[in-house]
């Protein structure tokens, strides 16, 4: 019979469950990730609810299991949003469930706007978490500038629950702009597309998205802000980018960017999906090295999504600096290749020691990150 | 303020240490002479001074690594130093330490406009990083007021901010990679020209670690294209509350200025007397700056002015040209100098939720009366980072202590209302003993564990950031071999 999932309702309960655990625990928020970590399942979805929202201070505090959708709806009512544009993985990964804000920060998930406003970790102001011994720890706070002691907030963001389980997060939000528009440069190859994106990102026009679709052979450049200002900047970019190819302006581009964010081009396709972060100008060389069945480019060329036959060790083909995460694959492949890029020896040693300090019994998402 | 007493066993081996260091460093990189080491006895928190045992000024990562290996072997504490502009005593030596200064490491290693990055040695000053990319119209965004002097090394160690961080973020948001030398001499590369960490975000925890986890010798920084233009508006109100409400409304309206600076009456008066910027005499002044093309600026300022008007300002002055913009900024930029003219002062750096602004200013006023010391407030209002300047007389016995007590009260107040002890200057020695007001012993223990991993013997800048009572057991580890 399937065992019940642990579902703490309070931080104290969560701490007790971890302190009392007799073996490994596998965490999820909404579980949109699907388990491939061994251990007793524990969901933070019972720790739900927004605790504080101050639109005038651009800050929100929420329990870690609060659904992202609930947060986005509340922000939208006040003309604000999560500016780092976290993706919804469900389509790509074929999973169900309700993504939680804790999961978003634990995985440091950021979308196209990351290049301009920063990553999820840049918006996370404070955390409360429970470490592997059951100790509750707080770090950071709810103010936008805080250098009091070490920044464990950043360390927790992207730790995928291996250093502690987040129970509460406070984060910065930003105003939703009046309008958005996209400049499309048509019929360009990857090399030219990278030049287009680089020119756009190197302009003074506050570009908030720069992506390339090699199937359509189109480079996309997004501008957001007040209507008049967007018109002006689009005009300048259209004029400037015309030297690379035929340029067109698209005003209603919300779906386009959602598709880029969620990598909709790969939804339902067979094969493994990798997510690679490199220096944008290395994209061209890397694309050749990858020999992938399909590619998508975001972050000016610096973020590459690759679709390859199941079981391919894509990391073995990569000969430029950066890191590759295995996002979608069967259990055997994930076990064999590991989801995360192995770190160079001295960093791997530091990371292992940090995990040993925060989780001395090795029970938090054991083995997920090395 | 207390510092640990120097370890006499280390002092006794000064000659041996100097001899070993001289085998790994060029002659001019090792300073032993007491007259010369005295130049390193303090940083910008000049109330506390202590000449170090030795000073080294390496030029390469390899030399830094060699120095640290030698010190590690001999169990000698090391205090990293950039330009020594810390206001928190972060670079304050102990008598038994080696000061490792990176000031001679100031090369630009790579500029890459296509990928919008610059790689520098960390002894390079903040302003000269922007200077290196200026001709292509790029800049490095974090702009501490000390930018002419402070080094990227200290910026990274303190996670420094600046007037424009409301839009561009602080150091950690603009730092992409570092070369870090660990206390045992191991050199590690973290991050680089690509975005985000593959594994744990070690870069995130190194930034702001106040020289306690490793010595940063090189850094990859994000550079940005300069905006087409920028223009400030000056708005005066007859109450702090109303000025605070105006700031909140502007933010809620979706306008995101690059800077919102706030000055209260004592500060306005001092600046006006000093810089003659033509400021109106009122309770609260806001300087709000926006960026873009001339039309974009007009539009944003239009929205801001409309909101400002709805709060009945006593003064509203829009810069018509560069000259007028310069005059609006003049007073603010000379605020610290102005205060220095009339008094000794201590600059605090607590951050509060912006909604608590009126309450906190009122409480500070009450504390000012209670302690009999004047306070001028100047701060980054958009993000709640306060800089109360407490005025005192260094020549009057007991005044510094009184001022420190009052400062501690103000910082505790910041924590009470949901803020923190320091928004950008760092803890150093100055706020070390207040840490337990913000964090529980367990919260601090989690931070100490990180240092245990990077520097198990607690040799790097060991007497900073955490209360000495909390770190005693860790610092007492017997090392002399
Ligand atoms: C680098 C990366 C790799 C990913 N790999 C996969 C994958 O292989 N398969 C997949 O289906 N999705 C994967 N995702 C998607 C992502 O995990 C989810 O879409 C997102 O976290 C949504 O939130 P959730 O609540 O559903 O999180 P979950 O999917 O439940 O959890 C995401 C991760 O965060 C941890 N976590 C969740 N809540 C907390 C918390 N409160 N405190 C600490 N840790 C917590 C989980 O243990 C897990 O490691 C990945 C994301 C990234 C950025
Ligand atoms: C007039 C004035 C105005 C200021 N304005 C601002 C402001 O607007 N915003 C702001 O944030 N700060 C401000 N400061 C504070 C100060 O300038 C910053 O903290 C600055 O970043 C310190 O840099 P530094 O190179 O002088 O560092 P130092 O003072 O030399 O050292 C600061 C800390 O960094 C550590 N450190 C130095 N080098 C290294 C290294 N290579 N590796 C690891 N650790 C190292 C030191 O051990 C110390 O803990 C101001 C200071 C003054 C005097």
GROMACS .gro file of C-alpha atoms in nm, chain B residues 66-272:
model
  207
  436UNK     CA    1   5.161   3.166  -0.105
  437UNK     CA    2   5.110   3.421   0.172
  438UNK     CA    3   4.799   3.248   0.297
  439UNK     CA    4   4.966   2.907   0.290
  440UNK     CA    5   5.252   3.037   0.503
  441UNK     CA    6   5.017   3.207   0.751
  442UNK     CA    7   4.799   2.900   0.762
  443UNK     CA    8   5.094   2.677   0.841
  444UNK     CA    9   5.202   2.907   1.121
  445UNK     CA   10   4.854   2.972   1.253
  446UNK     CA   11   4.869   3.348   1.197
  447UNK     CA   12   4.543   3.543   1.155
  448UNK     CA   13   4.503   3.740   0.830
  449UNK     CA   14   4.289   4.048   0.776
  450UNK     CA   15   4.219   4.119   0.407
  451UNK     CA   16   4.213   4.483   0.304
  452UNK     CA   17   4.101   4.669  -0.004
  453UNK     CA   18   4.115   5.049   0.015
  454UNK     CA   19   4.039   5.074   0.387
  455UNK     CA   20   3.719   5.278   0.351
  456UNK     CA   21   3.504   5.046   0.561
  457UNK     CA   22   3.283   5.237   0.802
  458UNK     CA   23   3.233   4.927   1.016
  459UNK     CA   24   3.592   4.850   1.109
  460UNK     CA   25   3.595   4.551   0.877
  461UNK     CA   26   3.962   4.603   0.794
  462UNK     CA   27   4.069   4.686   1.152
  463UNK     CA   28   4.383   4.483   1.235
  464UNK     CA   29   4.475   4.298   1.552
  465UNK     CA   30   4.833   4.329   1.679
  466UNK     CA   31   4.904   3.965   1.594
  467UNK     CA   32   4.768   3.970   1.238
  468UNK     CA   33   4.900   4.007   0.887
  469UNK     CA   34   4.718   4.267   0.679
  470UNK     CA   35   4.683   4.135   0.326
  471UNK     CA   36   4.619   4.438   0.106
  472UNK     CA   37   4.514   4.390  -0.255
  473UNK     CA   38   4.558   4.756  -0.354
  474UNK     CA   39   4.839   4.673  -0.597
  475UNK     CA   40   4.623   4.424  -0.782
  476UNK     CA   41   4.436   4.669  -0.996
  477UNK     CA   42   4.453   4.544  -1.354
  478UNK     CA   43   4.164   4.509  -1.594
  479UNK     CA   44   4.196   4.151  -1.718
  480UNK     CA   45   3.921   4.143  -1.979
  481UNK     CA   46   3.646   4.363  -2.115
  482UNK     CA   47   3.377   4.197  -2.323
  483UNK     CA   48   3.102   4.424  -2.450
  484UNK     CA   49   2.925   4.149  -2.644
  485UNK     CA   50   2.870   3.956  -2.323
  486UNK     CA   51   2.853   4.270  -2.108
  487UNK     CA   52   3.118   4.172  -1.855
  488UNK     CA   53   3.446   4.300  -1.724
  489UNK     CA   54   3.702   4.095  -1.532
  490UNK     CA   55   3.929   4.285  -1.296
  491UNK     CA   56   4.175   4.230  -1.017
  492UNK     CA   57   3.991   4.328  -0.702
  493UNK     CA   58   4.225   4.602  -0.585
  494UNK     CA   59   4.085   4.819  -0.861
  495UNK     CA   60   3.872   5.106  -0.738
  496UNK     CA   61   3.501   5.103  -0.802
  497UNK     CA   62   3.498   5.420  -1.010
  498UNK     CA   63   3.787   5.309  -1.227
  499UNK     CA   64   3.593   4.997  -1.327
  500UNK     CA   65   3.333   5.225  -1.481
  501UNK     CA   66   3.621   5.435  -1.611
  502UNK     CA   67   3.758   5.135  -1.800
  503UNK     CA   68   3.438   5.089  -2.001
  504UNK     CA   69   3.329   5.450  -2.026
  505UNK     CA   70   3.449   5.510  -2.379
  506UNK     CA   71   3.204   5.247  -2.503
  507UNK     CA   72   2.929   5.414  -2.297
  508UNK     CA   73   2.910   5.130  -2.045
  509UNK     CA   74   2.929   5.147  -1.666
  510UNK     CA   75   2.945   4.930  -1.356
  511UNK     CA   76   2.623   5.000  -1.166
  512UNK     CA   77   2.687   4.974  -0.790
  513UNK     CA   78   2.804   5.323  -0.690
  514UNK     CA   79   2.889   5.365  -0.322
  515UNK     CA   80   2.952   5.731  -0.233
  516UNK     CA   81   3.309   5.625  -0.160
  517UNK     CA   82   3.351   5.501  -0.518
  518UNK     CA   83   3.652   5.714  -0.593
  519UNK     CA   84   3.850   5.537  -0.322
  520UNK     CA   85   3.692   5.202  -0.234
  521UNK     CA   86   3.804   4.884  -0.408
  522UNK     CA   87   3.598   4.610  -0.570
  523UNK     CA   88   3.753   4.378  -0.307
  524UNK     CA   89   3.583   4.565  -0.024
  525UNK     CA   90   3.264   4.610  -0.228
  526UNK     CA   91   3.236   4.233  -0.267
  527UNK     CA   92   3.327   4.165   0.095
  528UNK     CA   93   3.065   4.415   0.220
  529UNK     CA   94   2.811   4.366  -0.060
  530UNK     CA   95   2.812   4.743  -0.099
  531UNK     CA   96   2.528   4.945  -0.239
  532UNK     CA   97   2.492   5.291  -0.381
  533UNK     CA   98   2.246   5.566  -0.462
  534UNK     CA   99   2.127   5.390  -0.777
  535UNK     CA  100   2.069   5.045  -0.635
  536UNK     CA  101   1.693   5.090  -0.633
  537UNK     CA  102   1.708   5.016  -1.004
  538UNK     CA  103   2.037   4.832  -1.050
  539UNK     CA  104   2.076   4.632  -0.731
  540UNK     CA  105   2.374   4.606  -0.499
  541UNK     CA  106   2.707   4.431  -0.552
  542UNK     CA  107   2.573   4.077  -0.522
  543UNK     CA  108   2.328   4.141  -0.804
  544UNK     CA  109   2.609   4.255  -1.034
  545UNK     CA  110   2.877   4.001  -0.946
  546UNK     CA  111   2.911   3.701  -1.176
  547UNK     CA  112   3.226   3.527  -1.067
  548UNK     CA  113   3.531   3.542  -0.845
  549UNK     CA  114   3.873   3.391  -0.800
  550UNK     CA  115   3.888   3.308  -0.431
  551UNK     CA  116   4.195   3.208  -0.236
  552UNK     CA  117   4.109   3.002   0.069
  553UNK     CA  118   4.302   3.030   0.393
  554UNK     CA  119   4.506   2.717   0.319
  555UNK     CA  120   4.618   2.867  -0.013
  556UNK     CA  121   4.380   2.673  -0.238
  557UNK     CA  122   4.265   2.882  -0.534
  558UNK     CA  123   3.908   2.828  -0.652
  559UNK     CA  124   3.711   2.973  -0.942
  560UNK     CA  125   3.345   3.039  -0.871
  561UNK     CA  126   3.099   3.145  -1.140
  562UNK     CA  127   3.217   3.331  -1.448
  563UNK     CA  128   3.073   3.476  -1.764
  564UNK     CA  129   2.766   3.251  -1.757
  565UNK     CA  130   2.464   3.313  -1.535
  566UNK     CA  131   2.376   3.137  -1.209
  567UNK     CA  132   2.552   2.860  -1.024
  568UNK     CA  133   2.549   2.500  -1.138
  569UNK     CA  134   2.557   2.373  -0.782
  570UNK     CA  135   2.513   2.558  -0.454
  571UNK     CA  136   2.526   2.938  -0.483
  572UNK     CA  137   2.867   2.978  -0.319
  573UNK     CA  138   2.917   3.313  -0.491
  574UNK     CA  139   2.610   3.440  -0.309
  575UNK     CA  140   2.748   3.355   0.032
  576UNK     CA  141   3.099   3.484  -0.042
  577UNK     CA  142   2.961   3.823  -0.137
  578UNK     CA  143   2.904   4.002   0.193
  579UNK     CA  144   3.116   3.763   0.401
  580UNK     CA  145   3.343   4.049   0.517
  581UNK     CA  146   3.672   3.883   0.433
  582UNK     CA  147   3.605   3.584   0.655
  583UNK     CA  148   3.571   3.306   0.399
  584UNK     CA  149   3.856   3.372   0.159
  585UNK     CA  150   4.052   3.642  -0.020
  586UNK     CA  151   3.893   3.752  -0.346
  587UNK     CA  152   4.162   3.837  -0.600
  588UNK     CA  153   3.971   3.863  -0.928
  589UNK     CA  154   3.610   3.932  -1.014
  590UNK     CA  155   3.383   3.908  -1.316
  591UNK     CA  156   3.135   4.196  -1.304
  592UNK     CA  157   2.828   4.274  -1.506
  593UNK     CA  158   2.852   4.600  -1.700
  594UNK     CA  159   2.559   4.789  -1.848
  595UNK     CA  160   2.504   5.035  -2.124
  596UNK     CA  161   2.460   5.385  -1.990
  597UNK     CA  162   2.108   5.526  -2.002
  598UNK     CA  163   2.049   5.801  -2.255
  599UNK     CA  164   2.006   6.054  -1.982
  600UNK     CA  165   1.897   6.116  -1.623
  601UNK     CA  166   1.724   6.401  -1.445
  602UNK     CA  167   1.628   6.466  -1.082
  603UNK     CA  168   1.339   6.649  -0.927
  604UNK     CA  169   1.348   6.804  -0.582
  605UNK     CA  170   1.040   6.800  -0.363
  606UNK     CA  171   1.000   6.956  -0.019
  607UNK     CA  172   0.739   6.872   0.245
  608UNK     CA  173   0.656   7.010   0.583
  609UNK     CA  174   0.641   6.672   0.747
  610UNK     CA  175   0.836   6.346   0.730
  611UNK     CA  176   0.512   6.149   0.728
  612UNK     CA  177   0.390   6.316   0.413
  613UNK     CA  178   0.724   6.271   0.239
  614UNK     CA  179   0.715   5.904   0.334
  615UNK     CA  180   0.363   5.866   0.200
  616UNK     CA  181   0.467   6.031  -0.124
  617UNK     CA  182   0.751   5.780  -0.171
  618UNK     CA  183   0.515   5.491  -0.108
  619UNK     CA  184   0.261   5.624  -0.359
  620UNK     CA  185   0.524   5.670  -0.628
  621UNK     CA  186   0.636   5.312  -0.589
  622UNK     CA  187   0.279   5.185  -0.587
  623UNK     CA  188   0.207   5.378  -0.907
  624UNK     CA  189   0.458   5.162  -1.092
  625UNK     CA  190   0.720   5.428  -1.153
  626UNK     CA  191   1.062   5.294  -1.070
  627UNK     CA  192   1.306   5.581  -1.026
  628UNK     CA  193   1.679   5.501  -1.015
  629UNK     CA  194   1.716   5.689  -0.690
  630UNK     CA  195   1.494   5.830  -0.416
  631UNK     CA  196   1.695   6.019  -0.156
  632UNK     CA  197   1.548   6.167   0.160
  633UNK     CA  198   1.689   6.436   0.390
  634UNK     CA  199   1.539   6.573   0.708
  635UNK     CA  200   1.559   6.928   0.841
  636UNK     CA  201   1.886   6.905   1.037
  637UNK     CA  202   2.051   6.754   0.733
  638UNK     CA  203   1.902   7.010   0.493
  639UNK     CA  204   2.027   7.291   0.712
  640UNK     CA  205   2.378   7.151   0.737
  641UNK     CA  206   2.401   7.081   0.363
  642UNK     CA  207   2.267   7.422   0.277
   0.00000   0.00000   0.00000
